[in-house]
Amino acid sequence: MAGLAASSATAAETAEAIVGEVVVTAQKRAESLQDVPIAISAFSGDQLAAAGVDGSAELEKVTPGLVMSESGRDGQIFIRGVGSTRLSGAGADPSSSVYIDGVYRSRGSAALLQLLDVERVEVLRGPQGTLYGRNSTGGAIRYISKSPEPTFGGEITGGLGDYDLRRASARVDIPLIADRLLVRGSVLRVKRDGYMKNLERPGETFGRQNLTAGRLTVLFTPSETLSVTLHAGASKDDSDQTALKHYIDPLGPFRNAEIIADPRKVRADYGPRKAPVKTSYVDATVAWDLGFATLTSISGYNSLDAGPYQGDLDVTEIAGVTDGRDGLPNGIADGGKTYTQEFNLTSKGASSLEWVLGAFYLHDDNYTVRQGLYVPLIPALAANHTTYNAFGDTDAYAAFVSGSYQVTPQLRLNAGLRYSRETKSIDRGRYLNFVLQGATHHDRKTWDSWTPRIGVDFTLNDDAMLYASFSKGFKSGAFNASSFDPAVNPEKIDAYEAGAKTRWFDRRLTLNLAAFYYDYKDLQVQGLDPNRIGVEIISNAAGAEIKGAELEANWRVTSRFRLDGSLTWLNAEYTDFPTLAGNLKGNKLPNAPTHTASLRAEYTIPLGEAGDLRLNGDAYFSARRYLSETNNRQNASQPAYSLYNARATFTPANGNWDVSIYGKNLSDELVFSRTVTQAALLRTGFLAYLEPPRTWGAEVRFRF
């Protein structure tokens, strides 16, 4: 989707490594990562670049407990097993929230970002019911981009790779008024051929990228006590949907289609799988130092339009199922316009009591339009095809308070409370062969919730802290954009967590451990109706139980050698989930592998007066993960897999430029991001969204 565009409001929000210290703002104030009594992973932009992470979908390779899935052009975030498969469109929201410089992004497509000029990324694991309460039952991902520099300068980066990859980015800092008015501009251009060949239409590929994004940031500091940060940006992404492979049931409706063993080749009679996405946004952050506290206002407006999605959904040479028709304004489209306003009053100064008061408002207009699903394979359905168009709006209000009290030099008590109230309206119309059937159907519903957090942390010494907490999470109720079904209930979660944050060997080694238990109720589940082609249903699973543990380690072995790694154990199961096919009690939650692990190594070789050579390598392992609630190993499962990446960067002694070569997925592992099953059309066959194969490339960066 769009290139990331956001920047921090103050210099205090800069992530920095000073004797192992990383400063984060996850609790609405600048703090050392090791002093924050929650499970949080933070990565600087330089760390992500060294690890080859240039898009949000790759964050799972460096973050314990995180799984990123892609459905068409929607990003689906699962944190510690909490997430919703396919839950998108008008009337529905994701289970984990995305913030770009404090501005909440409501649509699922916003979870897929190409990283541009990023200062750092913070992944908050676990329900964030107090400070980031809206739809944060899983957690929150915060993107903070770089602020303008006080001196003129910039950089230009260009890269080439296989599949005819061309990637270029540039940024420039212009101080219009020294120390008062600073401007920063950033642009990104990415173009790449697809990594799946269409044998039916020679020269055509699936999975193409074609993205242009830009951002302008203005930092105005009229006085020592007031700062104003403005961002404005836009993107146009004409990339394909995720590459799709049809694993054919030889006894099913597509039995006459050619079965192609190569997973990177298909024979599709209609393509490519178009999915244009356009975004634009503008926001302002005003911070006013009042002496005893800082008052911050964050105002944001963003617009997103995705679609119409068009392409061959069965990806065979048979005229089976297509989404829309080329040259016509049809297919599936969704998007909306969102306005948010937040105020925070944050205490200052050395005191036993630290506190934050806040208020939040959101207005979201959204839509989902289905203008054509063509099914010539089934004449009766082709002649009598039913679709739904939906137009919704949401008004959300919240107020919260959070604080901590230092009882003794070692013991600190933490508490917070948020009240949330949301009203959703939706207008849905049923169409038969593009003709509205009867009147549109209007629904409106209001939900509210109190979400507290209480906790305690104990500092053993300057390098070790223990913490424990209890918190509640709330996710708003949802409407189904594909039917007149009544709203489903909100999700609720009770979370218990305990952890330790420690540093060893003169702070060269950081070890952080978290263990957790969740009581998860009324999970919102969306999927395809097994008996009605193209019809999606939303329901509440009665409950689930999640327990697990995570270990993160960062070890600066020497000044030249660094190791980073993580281990995750997760047991996420439904405790009760009645369905037409039976009770799914005991089944694993989707995208909740029992074990994941990552290891990253960086070694710098000094080359004397020539410069330095930095070598990076990383490995990621995931146990089997199920891709639907059914836990079907044949058509809704990704077997255990491992991924390996490597990168080498040469930087000359003057540091004005560098050159890198890299490889991703070096073992060419086949990984399913998601599968689609539907007995009425595919029988036991399935459609699989495929992640990229082995790729390589080179980059050159110039600084001025």
XYZ file of C-alpha atoms in Angstrom:
704
model
C 0.000 0.000 0.000
C 1.191 3.506 0.672
C 4.627 4.609 1.651
C 4.814 5.523 5.316
C 4.608 9.207 6.015
C 4.845 10.472 9.557
C 7.362 12.140 11.839
C 7.899 12.620 15.538
C 6.770 15.794 17.210
C 9.763 16.410 19.438
C 13.410 15.519 19.568
C 12.722 13.493 22.711
C 10.832 11.003 20.582
C 13.987 9.917 18.774
C 15.064 6.303 19.248
C 18.728 6.238 20.126
C 21.282 3.703 21.266
C 23.402 5.187 24.066
C 25.050 2.505 26.173
C 22.272 0.173 25.098
C 19.447 2.621 25.885
C 16.493 2.851 23.499
C 13.997 5.659 24.072
C 10.343 4.926 23.234
C 7.081 6.835 23.646
C 4.700 3.890 24.025
C 3.263 5.388 27.239
C 2.806 8.915 25.815
C 6.142 10.079 27.297
C 9.802 9.506 26.420
C 11.173 6.582 28.467
C 13.895 3.990 28.298
C 12.590 0.772 26.758
C 13.905 -1.109 29.796
C 11.831 1.051 32.176
C 8.480 0.438 30.459
C 6.537 -2.335 32.281
C 4.908 -3.780 29.170
C 5.991 -6.174 26.415
C 7.269 -3.968 23.616
C 9.677 -4.442 20.723
C 11.332 -1.373 19.233
C 13.473 -1.124 16.098
C 15.253 1.861 14.648
C 15.054 2.558 10.938
C 18.731 1.651 10.566
C 18.175 -1.701 12.308
C 15.261 -2.507 10.016
C 17.261 -1.553 6.920
C 20.169 -3.748 8.034
C 17.745 -6.647 8.520
C 16.296 -6.086 5.033
C 12.877 -5.062 6.403
C 11.484 -2.552 3.908
C 7.783 -3.267 4.431
C 5.492 -3.850 7.392
C 4.728 -7.417 6.268
C 8.304 -8.371 7.196
C 8.064 -7.153 10.797
C 7.025 -10.638 11.904
C 10.561 -11.841 11.138
C 11.969 -9.643 13.925
C 9.090 -9.422 16.437
C 8.132 -12.240 18.830
C 4.454 -13.155 18.804
C 3.669 -11.201 15.618
C 2.238 -12.728 12.429
C 1.457 -10.552 9.406
C -0.927 -12.010 6.840
C -2.077 -10.523 3.534
C -5.482 -10.986 1.936
C -5.682 -9.287 -1.437
C -4.426 -5.831 -0.418
C -5.548 -5.975 3.228
C -2.974 -6.470 5.944
C -4.059 -8.753 8.775
C -2.195 -8.394 12.068
C -2.085 -11.229 14.595
C -0.355 -10.559 17.921
C -0.097 -13.498 20.321
C -2.834 -15.243 18.342
C -5.282 -12.322 18.539
C -6.507 -11.291 15.099
C -9.309 -11.829 12.607
C -9.055 -13.650 9.299
C -10.519 -11.672 6.395
C -12.306 -9.240 8.727
C -12.491 -6.060 6.654
C -14.850 -3.781 4.788
C -17.551 -1.371 5.871
C -18.746 -1.976 9.417
C -15.758 -4.037 10.576
C -12.363 -3.259 12.089
C -9.074 -5.069 12.677
C -8.134 -6.429 16.130
C -4.801 -4.595 16.390
C -4.412 -0.897 15.829
C -1.960 0.918 13.553
C -0.711 4.400 14.442
C 1.461 6.624 12.272
C 2.915 9.350 14.475
C 0.025 9.076 16.874
C -2.661 9.125 14.159
C -4.924 6.063 14.156
C -5.492 4.324 10.795
C -8.816 2.532 10.669
C -8.756 0.458 7.467
C -7.103 -2.939 7.045
C -5.184 -1.775 3.982
C -3.283 0.641 6.235
C -1.528 -2.329 7.848
C 0.513 -2.840 4.641
C 3.207 -0.178 4.383
C 6.412 0.340 2.479
C 8.736 1.912 5.050
C 10.023 5.338 4.078
C 12.332 7.524 6.195
C 11.460 5.698 9.411
C 12.923 6.735 12.763
C 11.621 3.664 14.584
C 8.799 1.145 14.869
C 7.278 0.119 18.193
C 5.234 -3.082 18.495
C 3.144 -3.157 21.699
C 2.166 -6.749 22.424
C -0.999 -7.428 24.365
C -4.281 -5.498 24.718
C -3.746 -1.739 24.973
C -7.056 -0.900 26.594
C -6.013 2.363 28.255
C -3.704 4.488 26.119
C -4.515 2.967 22.697
C -7.938 1.585 23.458
C -9.690 1.568 20.087
C -9.664 -1.969 18.650
C -6.419 -2.965 20.345
C -7.329 -6.384 21.752
C -4.222 -7.795 20.080
C -1.889 -4.835 20.461
C -0.698 -1.769 18.605
C 1.984 -1.016 16.018
C 3.356 2.531 16.118
C 5.359 3.981 13.230
C 7.424 7.085 13.942
C 9.282 8.669 11.046
C 12.203 11.038 11.144
C 11.873 14.707 12.006
C 13.433 17.441 9.879
C 17.134 18.103 10.527
C 18.390 21.594 11.468
C 20.978 21.599 8.651
C 20.625 21.280 4.890
C 21.273 17.771 3.599
C 19.743 14.620 2.278
C 20.300 11.291 0.624
C 19.393 9.409 -2.537
C 19.050 5.621 -2.726
C 18.669 3.499 -5.833
C 18.352 -0.253 -6.159
C 17.982 -3.023 -8.728
C 17.036 -6.655 -8.308
C 15.611 -9.745 -9.930
C 12.099 -9.735 -11.381
C 13.197 -6.390 -12.846
C 13.032 -4.650 -9.464
C 13.678 -0.900 -9.515
C 13.520 0.920 -6.194
C 14.457 4.551 -5.593
C 13.983 6.896 -2.661
C 15.174 10.363 -1.752
C 14.860 12.790 1.098
C 16.027 16.349 1.682
C 16.142 18.631 4.748
C 15.756 22.389 4.257
C 16.017 24.752 7.270
C 13.965 27.753 6.144
C 14.506 29.604 9.436
C 17.333 28.311 11.615
C 16.024 26.375 14.630
C 12.503 27.689 13.948
C 11.104 26.435 10.649
C 12.411 23.142 9.246
C 11.143 21.220 6.214
C 11.767 17.628 5.160
C 10.606 15.978 1.945
C 10.672 12.251 1.133
C 9.698 10.273 -1.960
C 9.636 6.573 -2.840
C 9.257 4.758 -6.154
C 9.074 0.962 -6.398
C 8.447 -1.078 -9.530
C 8.844 -4.826 -9.986
C 7.498 -7.589 -12.209
C 5.464 -10.361 -10.646
C 7.033 -13.565 -9.343
C 4.324 -15.839 -10.756
C 4.112 -16.581 -14.505
C 0.814 -16.877 -16.369
C 1.322 -19.575 -19.005
C -2.038 -18.810 -20.618
C -1.018 -15.224 -21.444
C 2.722 -15.198 -22.229
C 4.614 -12.284 -20.744
C 2.029 -11.691 -18.023
C 2.987 -12.086 -14.372
C 1.129 -11.926 -11.064
C 2.367 -10.123 -7.963
C 3.665 -6.946 -9.650
C 4.603 -3.863 -7.636
C 4.052 -0.318 -8.861
C 4.117 2.250 -6.062
C 4.756 5.981 -5.879
C 4.597 7.778 -2.523
C 5.643 11.124 -1.135
C 5.522 13.084 2.076
C 6.245 16.613 3.259
C 6.991 17.374 6.914
C 7.170 20.838 8.464
C 8.444 21.443 12.002
C 7.692 24.924 13.357
C 9.036 25.974 16.770
C 7.884 29.555 17.400
C 9.078 29.483 21.028
C 10.858 27.322 23.558
C 7.516 26.067 24.853
C 5.588 25.438 21.630
C 6.175 23.167 18.641
C 3.969 22.364 15.657
C 4.592 19.416 13.324
C 2.649 19.138 10.064
C 2.618 16.167 7.692
C 1.010 15.862 4.293
C 1.417 13.022 1.873
C -0.103 10.836 -0.788
C 0.524 7.573 -2.559
C -0.629 5.765 -5.661
C -0.192 2.021 -5.682
C -1.126 0.158 -8.866
C 0.335 -3.131 -7.667
C -1.375 -6.498 -8.067
C -3.121 -8.375 -5.328
C -1.031 -11.081 -3.684
C -0.044 -13.847 -6.111
C -2.638 -16.658 -6.074
C -2.218 -20.398 -6.789
C -5.073 -22.875 -7.296
C -4.489 -26.319 -5.799
C -7.105 -28.222 -7.774
C -9.306 -31.039 -6.518
C -9.174 -33.505 -9.466
C -12.769 -34.555 -8.687
C -14.139 -31.031 -8.208
C -15.698 -28.481 -10.577
C -12.249 -27.498 -11.944
C -11.208 -31.101 -12.677
C -10.732 -30.313 -16.379
C -8.214 -27.562 -15.667
C -4.532 -28.292 -16.151
C -2.793 -29.201 -12.902
C 0.536 -27.347 -12.821
C 3.030 -28.673 -10.287
C 5.226 -25.572 -10.232
C 3.798 -23.313 -7.484
C 5.093 -20.201 -9.278
C 3.204 -20.898 -12.510
C -0.516 -20.704 -13.301
C -2.725 -20.787 -16.375
C -5.270 -17.992 -15.933
C -7.684 -16.929 -18.656
C -8.097 -13.447 -17.222
C -5.587 -11.194 -15.515
C -3.623 -9.555 -14.057
C -5.094 -9.373 -10.538
C -5.507 -5.599 -10.303
C -5.883 -3.870 -6.950
C -5.137 -0.143 -7.111
C -4.877 1.730 -3.807
C -4.802 5.507 -3.384
C -4.140 7.300 -0.114
C -3.778 10.865 1.040
C -3.457 12.392 4.466
C -2.699 15.500 6.454
C -2.155 15.795 10.185
C -0.857 18.206 12.799
C 0.744 17.636 16.185
C 0.936 20.630 18.531
C 2.925 20.309 21.773
C 2.713 23.083 24.379
C 4.930 23.072 27.458
C 2.838 24.383 30.373
C 5.593 23.964 32.946
C 3.875 21.402 35.164
C 2.726 19.355 32.130
C 2.790 19.137 28.342
C -0.463 19.552 26.415
C -0.442 17.755 23.077
C -3.048 17.918 20.318
C -2.951 15.362 17.485
C -5.331 16.039 14.580
C -5.439 13.720 11.599
C -7.352 13.231 8.370
C -6.708 10.400 5.923
C -8.434 9.016 2.870
C -8.014 5.527 1.406
C -9.608 4.005 -1.686
C -8.763 0.406 -2.586
C -9.995 -1.167 -5.788
C -11.794 -2.046 -7.789
C -10.175 -5.474 -7.414
C -10.222 -7.311 -10.721
C -8.787 -10.613 -11.833
C -9.212 -14.340 -12.290
C -10.186 -15.732 -8.901
C -9.859 -19.387 -9.905
C -6.530 -18.755 -11.770
C -7.166 -21.528 -14.324
C -7.738 -21.486 -18.064
C -11.397 -22.399 -17.448
C -13.958 -19.576 -17.479
C -14.724 -20.131 -13.809
C -14.836 -17.145 -11.455
C -13.616 -13.610 -12.137
C -13.714 -10.518 -10.015
C -14.903 -7.666 -12.244
C -14.131 -7.128 -15.918
C -11.210 -5.254 -17.433
C -12.083 -1.794 -18.757
C -15.258 -1.539 -16.676
C -15.653 0.254 -13.312
C -16.500 -2.966 -11.488
C -15.050 -5.472 -9.063
C -14.756 -5.108 -5.304
C -13.785 -1.727 -3.867
C -13.576 -0.424 -0.335
C -12.134 2.465 1.591
C -13.177 5.571 3.414
C -12.263 8.864 5.002
C -11.249 9.181 8.643
C -10.848 12.146 10.957
C -9.321 11.777 14.421
C -8.618 14.192 17.240
C -6.711 13.389 20.411
C -5.642 15.531 23.374
C -3.064 14.429 25.933
C -1.986 16.223 29.098
C 1.234 14.624 30.357
C 2.879 15.436 33.675
C 6.449 16.771 33.792
C 9.208 17.024 36.323
C 10.661 14.701 38.936
C 7.822 13.460 41.120
C 6.657 10.253 42.749
C 3.460 10.542 40.711
C 3.469 10.559 36.895
C 0.199 10.812 35.005
C -1.439 11.215 31.607
C -4.978 12.480 30.901
C -6.434 12.039 27.445
C -9.488 12.354 25.217
C -10.044 10.823 21.771
C -12.586 11.249 18.970
C -12.937 9.487 15.624
C -15.321 9.890 12.721
C -14.991 7.315 9.978
C -16.966 7.146 6.713
C -16.385 3.811 4.965
C -17.746 1.763 2.124
C -17.586 -1.647 0.463
C -18.928 -1.993 -3.071
C -19.244 -5.314 -4.914
C -20.025 -4.530 -8.536
C -19.393 -7.805 -10.271
C -18.476 -11.398 -9.457
C -18.756 -13.394 -12.692
C -19.262 -17.159 -12.391
C -19.710 -18.581 -15.916
C -18.744 -22.028 -14.580
C -22.162 -22.231 -12.887
C -24.819 -20.913 -15.302
C -27.557 -20.612 -12.672
C -25.352 -18.451 -10.476
C -24.032 -16.452 -13.409
C -27.571 -15.519 -14.398
C -28.746 -14.786 -10.847
C -25.804 -13.355 -9.012
C -26.474 -11.503 -5.763
C -24.170 -8.837 -4.364
C -24.318 -6.307 -1.527
C -23.121 -2.722 -1.354
C -22.523 -1.194 2.064
C -21.909 2.354 3.282
C -21.108 2.903 6.945
C -19.983 5.512 9.398
C -18.553 5.359 12.897
C -18.370 7.885 15.716
C -16.079 6.875 18.557
C -15.402 8.770 21.780
C -13.016 7.918 24.588
C -11.491 9.430 27.706
C -8.645 7.921 29.663
C -6.309 8.415 32.593
C -3.076 6.578 33.295
C -0.515 6.997 36.018
C 2.231 5.490 38.109
C 3.217 6.105 41.720
C 6.681 5.439 43.126
C 5.883 3.900 46.525
C 9.552 3.252 47.359
C 12.748 3.661 45.288
C 12.196 0.076 44.096
C 8.400 -0.357 44.052
C 6.059 1.376 41.603
C 2.302 1.011 41.192
C 0.698 1.507 37.765
C -2.959 2.023 36.936
C -5.128 3.276 34.109
C -8.748 3.444 33.007
C -10.417 4.188 29.673
C -14.066 4.667 28.827
C -14.981 4.034 25.173
C -18.287 4.618 23.409
C -18.836 3.786 19.737
C -21.814 4.170 17.436
C -21.841 2.471 14.040
C -24.373 2.987 11.266
C -24.554 1.045 8.026
C -26.740 1.119 4.916
C -26.746 -2.102 2.887
C -28.396 -2.820 -0.419
C -28.922 -6.202 -2.106
C -28.421 -6.315 -5.870
C -29.456 -9.022 -8.320
C -27.615 -8.700 -11.620
C -26.765 -5.098 -10.656
C -30.414 -4.162 -9.936
C -31.294 -3.065 -6.394
C -33.763 -5.478 -4.811
C -36.179 -3.575 -2.596
C -35.070 -0.778 -0.298
C -31.704 -0.362 1.346
C -31.407 -1.759 4.845
C -30.343 0.634 7.638
C -28.823 -0.498 10.930
C -27.361 1.414 13.841
C -25.866 0.212 17.089
C -23.946 1.644 20.050
C -21.467 -0.128 22.326
C -19.456 1.103 25.282
C -16.831 -0.336 27.587
C -14.611 0.378 30.593
C -11.089 -1.002 30.141
C -8.841 -0.770 33.205
C -5.191 -1.656 33.687
C -3.449 -2.231 37.008
C 0.113 -3.329 37.574
C 3.202 -3.252 39.705
C 6.904 -3.223 38.926
C 9.881 -3.771 41.180
C 13.397 -2.580 40.390
C 15.984 -5.026 41.705
C 18.877 -2.795 40.616
C 19.827 -0.468 37.773
C 19.825 -3.405 35.353
C 16.850 -5.539 36.388
C 13.120 -4.913 36.722
C 10.212 -7.305 37.377
C 6.614 -6.429 36.516
C 3.109 -7.866 36.580
C -0.181 -6.497 35.268
C -3.840 -7.136 34.587
C -5.657 -5.339 31.773
C -8.814 -5.496 29.698
C -9.187 -4.984 25.970
C -12.238 -4.020 23.924
C -12.946 -4.191 20.220
C -16.065 -2.578 18.811
C -18.929 -4.661 17.460
C -19.172 -5.200 13.707
C -21.617 -5.382 10.820
C -21.336 -7.719 7.845
C -21.069 -5.748 4.593
C -22.129 -8.865 2.622
C -25.572 -9.487 4.090
C -28.356 -8.020 6.214
C -27.186 -9.999 9.243
C -27.443 -8.219 12.605
C -24.325 -6.845 14.256
C -21.962 -9.192 16.053
C -20.883 -8.523 19.623
C -17.722 -6.672 20.619
C -14.606 -8.666 21.438
C -13.426 -8.582 25.053
C -10.228 -9.849 26.563
C -8.867 -10.204 30.089
C -5.076 -10.285 30.049
C -2.640 -11.271 32.774
C 1.064 -10.691 32.192
C 4.316 -10.934 34.145
C 7.801 -10.203 32.914
C 11.388 -9.275 33.559
C 13.632 -6.729 31.855
C 17.319 -7.282 32.511
C 20.771 -6.212 31.329
C 24.019 -8.089 31.853
C 27.773 -7.777 31.321
C 28.034 -3.997 31.542
C 24.768 -3.714 29.609
C 26.144 -5.501 26.590
C 23.450 -8.177 26.881
C 19.732 -7.374 27.203
C 17.332 -10.199 28.102
C 13.597 -9.483 28.342
C 11.048 -12.141 29.255
C 7.232 -11.982 29.227
C 4.645 -14.622 30.153
C 0.911 -14.114 29.647
C -2.546 -15.620 29.956
C -5.660 -14.373 28.101
C -9.343 -15.072 28.619
C -10.719 -14.093 25.203
C -14.485 -13.761 24.637
C -16.749 -13.228 21.610
C -14.014 -13.422 18.974
C -15.203 -11.886 15.706
C -14.710 -14.406 12.906
C -15.292 -13.729 9.221
C -15.042 -16.227 6.397
C -16.653 -17.509 3.242
C -19.955 -19.318 3.604
C -19.155 -22.940 2.679
C -22.526 -23.344 0.966
C -22.987 -20.011 -0.850
C -20.407 -18.894 -3.408
C -18.967 -15.450 -2.776
C -21.004 -14.850 0.392
C -19.099 -13.910 3.530
C -20.388 -14.416 7.043
C -19.385 -12.875 10.390
C -19.995 -14.555 13.706
C -18.765 -14.588 17.297
C -16.735 -17.521 18.524
C -17.810 -17.966 22.134
C -14.378 -17.967 23.690
C -10.695 -18.820 23.582
C -7.809 -19.266 25.981
C -4.318 -18.043 25.144
C -1.157 -18.575 27.126
C 2.449 -18.157 26.162
C 5.918 -16.824 26.835
C 8.374 -14.672 24.883
C 12.108 -14.105 25.210
C 13.979 -11.281 23.466
C 17.758 -10.942 23.505
C 20.165 -8.261 22.222
C 23.869 -8.958 22.699
C 26.651 -6.588 21.677
C 29.328 -9.269 21.811
C 32.073 -6.852 20.778
C 32.178 -3.420 19.225
C 32.045 -5.174 15.827
C 29.771 -8.137 16.518
C 26.086 -8.061 17.524
C 23.470 -10.796 17.981
C 19.689 -10.324 18.306
C 17.110 -13.038 18.731
C 13.766 -14.093 20.101
C 11.844 -17.206 21.121
C 8.061 -17.520 21.425
C 5.878 -20.292 22.810
C 2.136 -19.923 22.265
C -0.876 -22.081 23.061
C -4.035 -20.457 21.638
C -7.192 -22.594 21.561
C -10.934 -22.144 21.278
C -12.682 -23.067 24.515
C -16.116 -22.978 22.865
C -17.066 -22.286 19.235
C -20.359 -23.839 18.055
C -20.685 -23.974 14.242
C -22.892 -25.786 11.735
C -20.052 -28.259 11.263
C -19.804 -28.925 15.011
C -18.101 -27.349 18.000
C -14.513 -26.303 17.264
C -13.528 -26.466 20.932
C -9.839 -27.377 21.207
C -8.936 -26.081 17.732
C -5.996 -23.724 17.429
C -6.614 -20.069 16.601
C -5.533 -19.055 13.070
C -2.037 -17.662 12.622
C -0.968 -18.713 16.111
C 2.018 -21.072 15.671
C 3.068 -22.838 18.864
C 6.735 -21.901 18.357
C 8.576 -19.157 16.489
C 12.216 -18.140 16.713
C 14.486 -15.578 15.108
C 18.224 -14.951 15.112
C 20.057 -12.010 13.561
C 23.810 -11.478 13.410
C 25.803 -8.410 12.393
C 29.579 -8.265 12.019
C 31.634 -5.297 10.855
C 35.010 -5.889 9.225
C 37.317 -2.836 9.284
C 39.139 -2.379 5.965
C 41.626 0.220 7.131
C 41.584 3.472 5.234
C 39.198 1.980 2.668
C 36.257 1.867 5.081
C 34.106 -0.882 6.647
C 32.285 -3.979 5.435
C 29.157 -4.843 7.438
C 27.717 -8.355 7.137
C 24.156 -9.146 8.235
C 22.373 -12.473 8.318
C 19.104 -13.542 9.839
C 17.011 -16.667 10.224
C 13.353 -17.080 11.131
C 11.522 -20.284 12.068
C 7.789 -20.857 12.457
C 6.039 -24.032 13.544
C 2.902 -25.074 11.685
C 0.225 -22.421 11.662
C -3.403 -22.979 10.770
C -4.970 -20.493 8.385
C -8.602 -20.934 9.383
C -10.648 -21.935 12.403
C -11.261 -25.421 10.952
C -7.587 -26.450 11.419
C -7.769 -28.468 8.190
C -4.199 -29.617 7.465
C -4.951 -30.329 3.811
C -6.185 -26.946 2.659
C -5.951 -24.458 5.544
C -2.506 -24.952 7.003
C 1.042 -23.703 6.522
C 3.564 -26.397 7.534
C 6.598 -25.462 9.612
C 9.143 -23.440 7.647
C 12.378 -21.461 7.928
C 13.495 -18.297 6.132
C 17.066 -17.037 5.672
C 18.190 -13.574 4.569
C 21.625 -11.995 4.138
C 23.021 -8.546 3.388
C 26.528 -7.073 2.907
C 27.201 -3.311 2.984
C 30.427 -1.483 2.173
C 30.850 2.050 3.559
C 33.971 4.078 2.645
C 35.933 5.959 5.275
C 34.314 9.304 4.381
C 30.834 7.806 4.892
C 29.273 9.796 2.049
C 27.937 6.724 0.287
C 27.505 2.984 0.689
C 26.654 0.014 -1.491
C 24.786 -3.145 -0.477
C 23.950 -6.531 -1.937
C 21.283 -8.745 -0.398
C 19.262 -11.912 -0.723
C 15.904 -12.802 0.814
C 14.334 -16.213 1.359
C 17.621 -17.781 0.277
C 16.287 -21.349 0.535
C 13.318 -20.433 -1.714
C 10.759 -21.588 0.846
C 7.124 -21.846 -0.261
C 4.979 -19.946 2.276
C 1.195 -19.487 2.242
C 0.048 -16.136 3.577
C -3.583 -17.274 3.498
C -5.762 -19.933 1.892
C -9.360 -19.823 0.655
C -11.584 -22.889 0.880
C -15.184 -23.234 -0.225
C -16.808 -26.625 -0.570
C -19.499 -25.358 -2.955
C -16.923 -24.323 -5.562
C -13.561 -25.888 -4.734
C -14.579 -29.101 -2.937
C -11.365 -30.130 -1.139
C -9.228 -27.916 -3.393
C -8.067 -24.488 -2.232
C -6.598 -21.174 -3.313
C -3.321 -20.081 -1.714
C -1.877 -16.572 -1.433
C 1.877 -16.994 -1.833
C 4.619 -14.941 -0.229
C 7.616 -13.968 -2.421
C 10.190 -16.588 -3.470
C 13.967 -16.172 -3.276
C 14.963 -12.668 -4.376
C 18.200 -10.707 -4.603
C 19.239 -7.149 -5.280
C 21.745 -4.350 -4.846
C 21.453 -0.770 -3.540
C 23.586 2.352 -3.631
C 23.021 5.253 -1.241
C 24.515 8.750 -1.524
C 24.451 11.378 1.237
C 24.893 15.115 0.804
